[in-house]
């Protein structure tokens, strides 16, 4: 059956027990929704614009020849389209979002209120400095507290994501080696096998050879293997702590000393700072550079919910190479340094970074205070350990002992059930949960990485645990039909993820114009 837009109705709903096809493919109060371009009609508009005055075109051959192709829609059509789509999305504002390593925690509304103050929200990056003193002071204040919380002497605020922060840190490290005349010999960066994919990608992007360091059976960096790899060509190590197995690297000081011993730098991936903020200062661990995901630890929105921000704290050795701009305090107040010569490796991005995220992060810090931040990281660790402990008898924890902020399971508990980690994750969608991170870290077979964060109440954790227990029991009991082909209740069924990755359709092509009726 085809719907109004000539698409199969209710795609993927076959197999839902007892559900008859509906007339237009809508299900319950969820609408089958065509692309906005398919809904558009020429000449329809939500605004009444004055006629275009006759002007002399000065674009010459550059003038557009065809229509721009924007869909013509009324205001209610646009509003309905996006509201309908938003109902298909999952968000931290809808429920527990256990996506490990992503720290999907609540974004306090106080942060949003402050970021919307006109003095911040309406700021233009080219506004005269005499009118932006307050914003620059806010940047200085945020920088100050990031330095205090990390125990580091300098911070570059401008990187716009964690991965961008990695780029900043590795560029500073490269600049430091070049300044010492060792740019040509420092060609190798050590990256543990459990690292986030952005770490080796950053090292390779900056022209370094990526040398993987194996993990021990207890999920930590193999110190002996690491030491065996050290040499005069090592530029740096990129290490995550707590690592992506959700474990604290016990040998972190020894690792830092060993890398420093051969003249290398210690880049710490600080994306998991949420587990230790207010309790451990990375500067005390021998770190030279570390990005902080404001959109994780400091609760600014993520992904589709807003731009990220990944400031990088730097040790005294790397501080001179920090990118422009930075904030200084002068006799007449705070100012942005935008064109200092010196040893800075230059500019990483246009303008000054994500101002709205700076406001939100500082609001989060100030509303929590020192005690609140330490409480948040403790609660994040407690919540993960609660999940790990309550699921220990039905699922299989990847490593013995307590975890930090995320609980990591492998797929041994699914052995001989015919259910895979992927099936299990898809079945969680039917139960109303976004799946956990799966098949990452790569060092754990069929990995399921669950990060509940401190946002969840005891009741919310208990509900999630009840669902996970029931699913694990169903898999063991041979109830394979609820897993094979899951999700059954989502607007779309199981997608062909390989085809989506290998042959993505990234461009909408308009259908051929319909033939006029005879
Ligand atoms: C999230 C994350 C990153 C990357 O951060 P983005 O802001 O997504 O670029 C890097 N490393 C780890 C361990 C992470 O969890």
Short mmCIF file of C-alpha atoms and ligand atoms in Angstrom, two decimals:
data_model
loop_
_atom_site.label_atom_id
_atom_site.label_comp_id
_atom_site.label_asym_id
_atom_site.label_seq_id
_atom_site.Cartn_x
_atom_site.Cartn_y
_atom_site.Cartn_z
CA UNK A 1 0.00 0.00 0.00
CA UNK A 2 1.30 3.45 -0.86
CA UNK A 3 0.59 6.61 1.05
CA UNK A 4 -0.05 10.10 -0.19
CA UNK A 5 3.58 10.70 -0.98
CA UNK A 6 3.84 7.54 -3.02
CA UNK A 7 5.95 5.81 -0.39
CA UNK A 8 5.17 2.48 1.15
CA UNK A 9 2.93 3.11 4.12
CA UNK A 10 3.92 2.21 7.64
CA UNK A 11 7.35 1.00 6.56
CA UNK A 12 8.79 -1.64 8.74
CA UNK A 13 5.71 -2.14 10.83
CA UNK A 14 5.15 -5.63 9.43
CA UNK A 15 5.63 -8.14 12.15
CA UNK A 16 4.11 -6.00 14.85
CA UNK A 17 1.61 -8.37 16.33
CA UNK A 18 -2.00 -7.51 15.52
CA UNK A 19 -1.27 -4.12 13.93
CA UNK A 20 -3.31 -3.45 10.82
CA UNK A 21 -2.03 -1.01 8.22
CA UNK A 22 -3.47 2.46 8.65
CA UNK A 23 -4.74 4.58 5.76
CA UNK A 24 -1.77 6.94 5.54
CA UNK A 25 0.84 4.99 7.41
CA UNK A 26 0.38 7.00 10.63
CA UNK A 27 0.61 4.95 13.80
CA UNK A 28 -1.18 6.06 16.90
CA UNK A 29 -0.32 9.73 17.22
CA UNK A 30 2.93 9.36 15.25
CA UNK A 31 2.79 10.63 11.70
CA UNK A 32 4.47 9.10 8.70
CA UNK A 33 6.28 12.21 7.50
CA UNK A 34 7.45 13.09 4.00
CA UNK A 35 10.63 15.09 3.44
CA UNK A 36 10.10 18.83 3.61
CA UNK A 37 11.07 19.13 -0.06
CA UNK A 38 8.41 16.62 -0.99
CA UNK A 39 5.80 18.68 0.85
CA UNK A 40 6.76 22.01 -0.68
CA UNK A 41 4.67 23.66 -3.36
CA UNK A 42 5.79 26.41 -5.64
CA UNK A 43 4.38 29.79 -4.67
CA UNK A 44 3.29 28.79 -1.17
CA UNK A 45 4.87 30.83 1.62
CA UNK A 46 4.46 31.65 5.27
CA UNK A 47 5.31 35.34 4.85
CA UNK A 48 3.96 38.17 2.76
CA UNK A 49 7.00 39.81 1.21
CA UNK A 50 6.87 43.12 -0.66
CA UNK A 51 7.47 42.92 -4.41
CA UNK A 52 11.17 42.80 -5.33
CA UNK A 53 12.27 46.24 -6.55
CA UNK A 54 13.82 46.37 -10.00
CA UNK A 55 17.59 46.47 -9.55
CA UNK A 56 20.36 46.30 -12.03
CA UNK A 57 22.02 42.91 -11.70
CA UNK A 58 25.76 43.19 -11.18
CA UNK A 59 26.59 39.49 -10.90
CA UNK A 60 27.08 39.01 -14.62
CA UNK A 61 27.71 35.38 -15.46
CA UNK A 62 27.54 34.46 -11.77
CA UNK A 63 23.83 35.20 -11.53
CA UNK A 64 21.75 32.14 -10.65
CA UNK A 65 20.03 30.71 -13.70
CA UNK A 66 17.50 28.35 -12.20
CA UNK A 67 15.27 28.54 -9.11
CA UNK A 68 17.02 28.03 -5.78
CA UNK A 69 14.82 25.03 -5.02
CA UNK A 70 13.59 25.96 -1.55
CA UNK A 71 10.33 24.25 -0.64
CA UNK A 72 7.29 26.52 -0.47
CA UNK A 73 5.47 25.92 2.81
CA UNK A 74 3.02 27.64 5.11
CA UNK A 75 4.01 28.32 8.72
CA UNK A 76 1.82 25.56 10.20
CA UNK A 77 3.30 23.07 7.71
CA UNK A 78 6.81 23.94 8.84
CA UNK A 79 5.90 23.81 12.53
CA UNK A 80 4.18 20.43 12.15
CA UNK A 81 7.02 18.99 10.12
CA UNK A 82 9.64 19.69 12.74
CA UNK A 83 7.45 18.83 15.70
CA UNK A 84 6.61 15.48 14.10
CA UNK A 85 10.27 14.78 13.42
CA UNK A 86 11.21 15.78 16.96
CA UNK A 87 8.86 13.11 18.30
CA UNK A 88 10.97 10.51 16.56
CA UNK A 89 14.13 11.63 18.23
CA UNK A 90 15.43 10.46 21.56
CA UNK A 91 16.88 13.03 23.92
CA UNK A 92 18.21 13.38 27.42
CA UNK A 93 15.04 15.41 28.07
CA UNK A 94 13.01 12.25 27.34
CA UNK A 95 14.78 9.64 29.37
CA UNK A 96 17.91 7.90 30.56
CA UNK A 97 20.48 7.97 27.77
CA UNK A 98 23.10 5.36 28.60
CA UNK A 99 25.47 6.08 25.70
CA UNK A 100 28.86 5.24 27.23
CA UNK A 101 31.74 7.73 26.82
CA UNK A 102 29.28 10.46 25.78
CA UNK A 103 28.18 11.66 29.25
CA UNK A 104 24.58 12.33 28.27
CA UNK A 105 23.63 14.23 31.38
CA UNK A 106 20.92 16.73 32.16
CA UNK A 107 21.49 20.26 30.87
CA UNK A 108 20.27 22.47 33.73
CA UNK A 109 17.77 25.06 32.55
CA UNK A 110 19.54 27.72 34.60
CA UNK A 111 22.46 27.47 32.13
CA UNK A 112 20.06 28.06 29.26
CA UNK A 113 18.50 31.05 30.95
CA UNK A 114 21.87 32.71 31.45
CA UNK A 115 23.11 31.92 27.93
CA UNK A 116 20.03 33.71 26.61
CA UNK A 117 20.76 36.97 28.41
CA UNK A 118 20.87 39.52 25.58
CA UNK A 119 24.36 40.70 26.58
CA UNK A 120 25.69 37.23 25.77
CA UNK A 121 23.22 35.92 23.20
CA UNK A 122 23.29 39.02 20.97
CA UNK A 123 27.04 39.43 21.06
CA UNK A 124 28.77 39.72 17.70
CA UNK A 125 32.37 38.51 17.41
CA UNK A 126 33.33 41.74 15.60
CA UNK A 127 31.67 44.03 18.18
CA UNK A 128 34.04 46.79 19.38
CA UNK A 129 36.07 45.54 22.39
CA UNK A 130 34.78 48.49 24.44
CA UNK A 131 31.31 46.87 24.33
CA UNK A 132 32.36 43.28 25.11
CA UNK A 133 34.33 43.66 28.34
CA UNK A 134 31.84 41.57 30.32
CA UNK A 135 31.99 38.68 27.88
CA UNK A 136 35.78 38.71 27.88
CA UNK A 137 35.77 38.75 31.68
CA UNK A 138 33.45 35.73 31.62
CA UNK A 139 35.95 33.93 29.38
CA UNK A 140 38.73 34.81 31.80
CA UNK A 141 36.67 33.56 34.74
CA UNK A 142 35.87 30.28 33.00
CA UNK A 143 39.55 29.89 32.08
CA UNK A 144 40.50 30.49 35.70
CA UNK A 145 38.19 27.79 37.04
CA UNK A 146 39.17 25.28 34.37
CA UNK A 147 42.78 25.81 35.44
CA UNK A 148 41.89 25.45 39.12
CA UNK A 149 39.87 22.26 38.54
CA UNK A 150 42.61 20.66 36.45
CA UNK A 151 45.64 22.03 38.31
CA UNK A 152 47.09 23.29 35.02
CA UNK A 153 48.66 26.73 34.36
CA UNK A 154 47.11 27.58 30.97
CA UNK A 155 44.04 26.93 28.88
CA UNK A 156 43.12 27.43 25.22
CA UNK A 157 39.39 28.06 25.07
CA UNK A 158 38.75 28.15 21.34
CA UNK A 159 38.54 24.46 20.28
CA UNK A 160 34.97 23.61 19.36
CA UNK A 161 34.78 19.91 20.25
CA UNK A 162 36.74 17.21 22.01
CA UNK A 163 38.36 16.09 18.76
CA UNK A 164 39.16 19.72 17.93
CA UNK A 165 40.80 20.00 21.35
CA UNK A 166 42.92 16.96 20.55
CA UNK A 167 44.01 18.69 17.36
CA UNK A 168 44.90 21.78 19.40
CA UNK A 169 46.91 19.77 21.94
CA UNK A 170 48.82 17.76 19.34
CA UNK A 171 49.57 20.93 17.32
CA UNK A 172 50.95 22.53 20.50
CA UNK A 173 53.06 19.42 21.12
CA UNK A 174 54.37 19.47 17.57
CA UNK A 175 55.19 23.19 17.87
CA UNK A 176 57.08 22.50 21.11
CA UNK A 177 59.19 19.78 19.46
CA UNK A 178 59.85 22.01 16.44
CA UNK A 179 60.96 24.83 18.77
CA UNK A 180 63.49 22.44 20.33
CA UNK A 181 64.77 21.50 16.89
CA UNK A 182 63.29 18.01 17.20
CA UNK A 183 60.38 18.38 14.79
CA UNK A 184 61.89 15.98 12.26
CA UNK A 185 62.78 13.20 14.72
CA UNK A 186 59.67 13.11 16.90
CA UNK A 187 57.49 11.15 14.50
CA UNK A 188 55.64 8.60 16.63
CA UNK A 189 52.64 8.91 18.98
CA UNK A 190 51.68 6.06 21.30
CA UNK A 191 47.96 5.36 21.54
CA UNK A 192 46.50 2.60 23.74
CA UNK A 193 44.28 0.10 21.95
CA UNK A 194 41.29 1.11 24.05
CA UNK A 195 41.49 4.76 22.90
CA UNK A 196 38.59 6.66 21.43
CA UNK A 197 38.89 6.66 17.62
CA UNK A 198 39.50 10.39 17.59
CA UNK A 199 42.92 9.90 19.28
CA UNK A 200 44.64 7.91 16.51
CA UNK A 201 42.77 10.00 13.93
CA UNK A 202 44.18 13.22 15.42
CA UNK A 203 47.72 11.85 15.59
CA UNK A 204 47.54 10.63 11.98
CA UNK A 205 45.96 13.90 10.80
CA UNK A 206 48.92 15.79 12.27
CA UNK A 207 51.32 13.56 10.35
CA UNK A 208 52.46 11.26 13.16
CA UNK A 209 52.82 7.49 13.04
CA UNK A 210 50.28 5.90 15.37
CA UNK A 211 51.78 3.14 17.50
CA UNK A 212 49.17 1.13 19.44
CA UNK A 213 49.88 0.08 23.04
CA UNK A 214 48.17 -3.14 24.16
CA UNK A 215 45.93 -3.43 27.22
CA UNK A 216 46.40 -5.84 30.11
CA UNK A 217 43.80 -8.45 31.02
CA UNK A 218 42.41 -6.03 33.62
CA UNK A 219 41.67 -3.34 31.02
CA UNK A 220 44.54 -0.96 31.69
CA UNK A 221 47.57 0.13 29.71
CA UNK A 222 50.26 -2.56 29.64
CA UNK A 223 53.05 -0.61 31.34
CA UNK A 224 55.85 -2.99 30.30
CA UNK A 225 54.72 -2.94 26.66
CA UNK A 226 54.49 0.83 26.81
CA UNK A 227 58.03 1.18 28.20
CA UNK A 228 59.35 -1.14 25.51
CA UNK A 229 57.97 1.21 22.87
CA UNK A 230 59.60 4.36 24.25
CA UNK A 231 62.41 5.99 22.30
CA UNK A 232 63.80 9.31 21.05
CA UNK A 233 61.27 9.40 18.19
CA UNK A 234 58.23 9.40 20.52
CA UNK A 235 56.48 12.76 20.34
CA UNK A 236 53.71 11.96 22.80
CA UNK A 237 51.31 9.49 24.31
CA UNK A 238 47.57 10.04 23.98
CA UNK A 239 45.92 8.43 26.97
CA UNK A 240 42.38 8.60 28.32
CA UNK A 241 41.88 8.63 32.06
CA UNK A 242 39.57 7.25 33.31
CA UNK A 243 39.99 5.11 30.23
CA UNK A 244 37.27 3.97 27.84
CA UNK A 245 36.89 0.72 29.78
CA UNK A 246 35.58 2.93 32.60
CA UNK A 247 38.70 2.26 34.69
CA UNK A 248 41.23 4.53 36.35
CA UNK A 249 44.76 4.04 35.02
CA UNK A 250 46.59 3.09 38.22
CA UNK A 251 50.06 3.55 36.70
CA UNK A 252 49.31 7.01 35.37
CA UNK A 253 52.18 8.77 37.20
CA UNK A 254 54.67 6.16 36.13
CA UNK A 255 53.45 6.40 32.54
CA UNK A 256 53.83 10.19 32.61
CA UNK A 257 57.35 9.96 34.05
CA UNK A 258 58.41 7.33 31.51
CA UNK A 259 57.14 9.38 28.54
CA UNK A 260 58.74 12.56 29.91
CA UNK A 261 61.94 10.57 30.44
CA UNK A 262 62.37 10.18 26.67
CA UNK A 263 61.39 13.80 25.95
CA UNK A 264 57.78 13.08 24.93
CA UNK A 265 54.62 14.84 26.10
CA UNK A 266 51.57 13.39 27.81
CA UNK A 267 48.30 14.19 26.04
CA UNK A 268 45.37 13.16 28.20
CA UNK A 269 41.99 12.69 26.58
CA UNK A 270 39.89 14.36 29.26
CA UNK A 271 36.49 13.54 27.79
CA UNK A 272 35.83 11.39 30.85
CA UNK A 273 36.64 14.20 33.30
CA UNK A 274 33.06 13.88 34.62
CA UNK A 275 34.22 10.89 36.66
CA UNK A 276 36.91 12.76 38.56
CA UNK A 277 36.12 16.47 38.52
CA UNK A 278 36.47 18.00 41.97
CA UNK A 279 38.46 14.95 43.17
CA UNK A 280 41.52 14.52 40.94
CA UNK A 281 43.55 17.27 39.24
CA UNK A 282 45.09 16.04 35.98
CA UNK A 283 47.97 18.49 36.50
CA UNK A 284 49.03 16.39 39.50
CA UNK A 285 49.24 13.33 37.25
CA UNK A 286 51.89 14.79 34.94
CA UNK A 287 49.56 15.75 32.09
CA UNK A 288 50.87 18.25 29.49
CA UNK A 289 47.66 18.82 27.52
CA UNK A 290 44.09 17.73 28.05
CA UNK A 291 40.83 18.65 26.38
CA UNK A 292 37.75 19.12 28.47
CA UNK A 293 34.42 18.52 26.78
CA UNK A 294 32.26 21.31 28.16
CA UNK A 295 29.38 19.46 26.48
CA UNK A 296 30.04 16.44 28.66
CA UNK A 297 31.45 17.33 32.06
CA UNK A 298 30.00 20.82 32.25
CA UNK A 299 26.56 19.93 30.94
CA UNK A 300 26.34 22.08 27.83
CA UNK A 301 24.13 20.47 25.15
CA UNK A 302 25.46 17.78 22.80
CA UNK A 303 25.32 16.82 19.20
CA UNK A 304 22.09 17.85 17.52
CA UNK A 305 21.28 19.75 20.71
CA UNK A 306 24.00 22.32 20.30
CA UNK A 307 27.59 23.04 19.37
CA UNK A 308 30.30 21.43 21.47
CA UNK A 309 33.23 23.11 23.12
CA UNK A 310 36.56 21.49 23.93
CA UNK A 311 38.95 23.83 25.79
CA UNK A 312 42.47 22.44 26.23
CA UNK A 313 44.45 22.92 29.42
CA UNK A 314 48.21 23.10 28.89
CA UNK A 315 51.29 22.57 31.08
CA UNK A 316 53.93 25.28 31.49
CA UNK A 317 56.00 23.49 28.81
CA UNK A 318 53.24 23.78 26.21
CA UNK A 319 51.57 27.06 27.26
CA UNK A 320 53.79 29.27 25.02
CA UNK A 321 52.51 27.43 21.95
CA UNK A 322 48.80 27.90 22.71
CA UNK A 323 46.61 29.11 19.86
CA UNK A 324 45.31 32.66 19.63
CA UNK A 325 43.26 34.29 20.97
CA UNK A 326 43.74 34.32 24.71
CA UNK A 327 42.56 36.60 27.48
CA UNK A 328 44.88 38.81 29.50
CA UNK A 329 44.20 41.09 32.43
CA UNK A 330 45.51 44.61 31.97
CA UNK A 331 45.30 47.75 34.10
CA UNK A 332 42.15 48.68 32.25
CA UNK A 333 40.47 45.29 32.56
CA UNK A 334 40.41 42.07 30.56
CA UNK A 335 41.40 42.01 26.89
CA UNK A 336 41.68 39.47 24.11
CA UNK A 337 45.12 39.00 22.59
CA UNK A 338 44.47 38.27 18.94
CA UNK A 339 47.71 38.81 17.07
CA UNK A 340 50.70 38.19 19.32
CA UNK A 341 53.72 36.89 17.46
CA UNK A 342 55.72 34.76 19.91
CA UNK A 343 55.59 30.98 19.75
CA UNK A 344 51.83 30.48 19.35
CA UNK A 345 51.06 27.96 16.66
CA UNK A 346 48.48 30.38 15.31
CA UNK A 347 44.74 30.34 15.16
CA UNK A 348 42.60 27.22 15.39
CA UNK A 349 39.27 28.74 14.46
CA UNK A 350 37.68 31.98 13.41
CA UNK A 351 36.90 34.27 16.31
CA UNK A 352 36.92 33.13 19.92
CA UNK A 353 35.11 29.81 20.26
CA UNK A 354 31.63 28.91 21.50
CA UNK A 355 30.58 31.82 23.69
CA UNK A 356 27.19 30.31 24.54
CA UNK A 357 28.90 27.19 25.83
CA UNK A 358 31.26 29.23 27.98
CA UNK A 359 28.28 30.88 29.65
CA UNK A 360 26.52 27.56 30.23
CA UNK A 361 29.64 25.83 31.59
CA UNK A 362 30.41 28.67 33.98
CA UNK A 363 26.78 28.74 35.13
CA UNK A 364 27.06 25.00 35.83
CA UNK A 365 30.27 25.48 37.83
CA UNK A 366 28.95 28.40 39.86
CA UNK A 367 25.60 26.80 40.59
CA UNK A 368 27.29 23.61 41.79
CA UNK A 369 30.22 25.07 43.71
CA UNK A 370 33.26 23.01 44.67
CA UNK A 371 31.23 20.65 46.85
CA UNK A 372 28.56 20.21 44.18
CA UNK A 373 31.07 19.34 41.47
CA UNK A 374 32.72 16.70 43.64
CA UNK A 375 29.26 15.38 44.53
CA UNK A 376 28.34 15.14 40.84
CA UNK A 377 31.40 13.07 39.94
CA UNK A 378 30.85 10.83 42.98
CA UNK A 379 27.22 10.30 42.03
CA UNK A 380 28.18 9.50 38.44
CA UNK A 381 30.57 6.82 39.67
CA UNK A 382 28.05 5.52 42.19
CA UNK A 383 25.30 5.23 39.55
CA UNK A 384 27.57 3.24 37.20
CA UNK A 385 28.66 0.90 39.98
CA UNK A 386 25.05 0.42 41.05
CA UNK A 387 24.17 -0.70 37.52
CA UNK A 388 27.22 -2.94 37.28
CA UNK A 389 26.45 -4.59 40.61
CA UNK A 390 22.72 -5.04 39.98
CA UNK A 391 23.34 -6.63 36.57
CA UNK A 392 26.32 -8.76 37.63
CA UNK A 393 24.33 -12.00 37.93
CA UNK A 394 22.54 -11.78 34.55
CA UNK A 395 25.09 -10.02 32.36
CA UNK A 396 28.89 -10.37 32.27
CA UNK A 397 31.03 -7.42 33.41
CA UNK A 398 34.10 -7.10 31.22
CA UNK A 399 36.46 -6.62 34.17
CA UNK A 400 36.44 -7.52 37.83
CA UNK A 401 36.09 -4.91 40.51
CA UNK A 402 34.42 -1.51 40.70
CA UNK A 403 34.26 0.82 37.71
CA UNK A 404 34.44 4.59 37.43
CA UNK A 405 31.62 6.46 35.65
CA UNK A 406 30.63 3.75 33.19
CA UNK A 407 29.86 0.06 33.45
CA UNK A 408 31.33 -2.15 30.73
CA UNK A 409 29.84 -5.52 29.85
CA UNK A 410 30.92 -8.03 27.21
CA UNK A 411 28.76 -10.53 25.32
CA UNK A 412 29.69 -13.73 27.19
CA UNK A 413 26.22 -13.80 28.74
CA UNK A 414 24.75 -14.04 25.23
CA UNK A 415 26.89 -17.06 24.30
CA UNK A 416 24.89 -19.71 22.42
CA UNK A 417 21.68 -17.63 22.56
CA UNK A 418 21.87 -16.51 18.92
CA UNK A 419 21.41 -12.94 20.20
CA UNK A 420 24.19 -10.46 19.44
CA UNK A 421 25.15 -7.22 21.14
CA UNK A 422 23.50 -5.42 18.22
CA UNK A 423 20.22 -7.36 18.65
CA UNK A 424 20.29 -6.64 22.37
CA UNK A 425 20.82 -2.92 21.76
CA UNK A 426 17.96 -2.79 19.24
CA UNK A 427 15.63 -4.56 21.68
CA UNK A 428 16.35 -1.74 24.17
CA UNK A 429 14.74 0.69 21.70
CA UNK A 430 11.47 -1.25 21.93
CA UNK A 431 11.70 -0.82 25.70
CA UNK A 432 11.97 2.97 25.38
CA UNK A 433 15.71 3.37 25.86
CA UNK A 434 18.39 4.70 23.59
CA UNK A 435 20.96 1.87 23.35
CA UNK A 436 24.23 1.99 25.22
CA UNK A 437 27.49 2.39 23.30
CA UNK A 438 28.22 -0.94 21.64
CA UNK A 439 31.25 -2.70 20.19
CA UNK A 440 33.44 -0.03 21.83
CA UNK A 441 36.02 -0.17 23.29
CA UNK A 442 37.38 -2.57 20.70
CA UNK A 443 39.45 -4.48 23.27
CA UNK A 444 36.28 -6.04 24.72
CA UNK A 445 34.28 -8.61 22.71
CA UNK A 446 30.75 -7.45 21.88
CA UNK A 447 31.20 -4.53 24.28
CA UNK A 448 28.24 -2.76 25.91
CA UNK A 449 29.33 0.47 27.58
CA UNK A 450 26.73 2.00 29.90
CA UNK A 451 27.15 5.51 31.33
CA UNK A 452 24.12 6.53 33.37
CA UNK A 453 25.61 9.82 34.66
CA UNK A 454 24.70 11.50 37.92
CA UNK A 455 21.43 12.89 36.50
CA UNK A 456 19.44 9.72 37.13
CA UNK A 457 17.42 9.12 40.27
CA UNK A 458 17.45 5.80 42.08
CA UNK A 459 14.00 5.00 40.61
CA UNK A 460 15.13 5.79 37.09
CA UNK A 461 18.18 3.52 37.51
CA UNK A 462 15.98 0.76 38.95
CA UNK A 463 13.63 0.92 35.95
CA UNK A 464 16.54 0.69 33.55
CA UNK A 465 18.04 -2.20 35.49
CA UNK A 466 14.69 -4.03 35.47
CA UNK A 467 14.53 -3.72 31.67
CA UNK A 468 18.11 -4.88 31.20
CA UNK A 469 17.58 -7.84 33.53
CA UNK A 470 14.41 -8.88 31.74
CA UNK A 471 16.11 -8.64 28.32
CA UNK A 472 19.12 -10.65 29.51
CA UNK A 473 16.78 -13.32 30.90
CA UNK A 474 14.74 -13.33 27.66
CA UNK A 475 17.90 -13.90 25.62
CA UNK A 476 18.94 -16.79 27.86
CA UNK A 477 15.41 -18.25 27.74
CA UNK A 478 15.52 -18.44 23.94
CA UNK A 479 12.95 -15.68 23.31
CA UNK A 480 14.88 -14.80 20.19
CA UNK A 481 11.96 -13.31 18.25
CA UNK A 482 11.98 -10.17 20.38
CA UNK A 483 15.62 -9.61 19.41
CA UNK A 484 15.76 -10.72 15.78
CA UNK A 485 14.57 -7.82 13.69
CA UNK A 486 14.18 -5.47 16.69
CA UNK A 487 13.20 -2.70 16.99
CA UNK A 488 9.60 -3.74 16.37
CA UNK A 489 7.91 -0.63 17.77
CA UNK A 490 10.10 2.19 16.48
CA UNK A 491 8.97 4.26 13.47
CA UNK A 492 11.64 2.46 11.45
CA UNK A 493 12.70 -1.18 11.78
CA UNK A 494 16.26 -2.52 11.61
CA UNK A 495 18.23 -0.50 9.10
CA UNK A 496 20.86 -1.89 6.77
CA UNK A 497 23.71 -0.16 8.52
CA UNK A 498 26.37 -1.42 6.13
CA UNK A 499 24.52 0.00 3.14
CA UNK A 500 23.90 3.23 5.05
CA UNK A 501 27.63 3.57 5.72
CA UNK A 502 28.89 2.38 2.34
CA UNK A 503 26.26 3.83 0.03
CA UNK A 504 24.83 6.80 1.87
CA UNK A 505 22.17 8.76 0.01
CA UNK A 506 23.16 12.31 0.83
CA UNK A 507 21.25 14.23 -1.78
CA UNK A 508 17.55 14.48 -2.45
CA UNK A 509 16.71 14.48 -6.13
CA UNK A 510 13.36 15.87 -7.11
CA UNK A 511 11.04 13.44 -8.88
CA UNK A 512 10.54 14.01 -12.60
CA UNK A 513 7.69 16.50 -13.13
CA UNK A 514 4.33 14.74 -13.39
CA UNK A 515 2.85 14.47 -16.87
CA UNK A 516 -0.08 16.80 -17.38
CA UNK A 517 -3.36 14.94 -17.67
CA UNK A 518 -4.51 14.48 -21.28
C1 LIG B 1 33.45 12.25 23.34
C2 LIG B 1 34.86 11.80 23.31
C3 LIG B 1 35.79 12.39 22.42
C4 LIG B 1 35.43 13.36 21.33
O1 LIG B 1 34.70 14.46 21.70
P1 LIG B 1 33.84 15.26 20.59
O2 LIG B 1 33.38 16.48 21.28
O3 LIG B 1 32.73 14.33 20.19
O4 LIG B 1 34.74 15.54 19.42
C5 LIG B 1 37.11 11.99 22.52
N1 LIG B 1 37.49 11.04 23.42
C6 LIG B 1 36.62 10.45 24.26
C7 LIG B 1 37.12 9.42 25.24
C8 LIG B 1 35.28 10.80 24.23
O5 LIG B 1 34.42 10.22 25.06
#
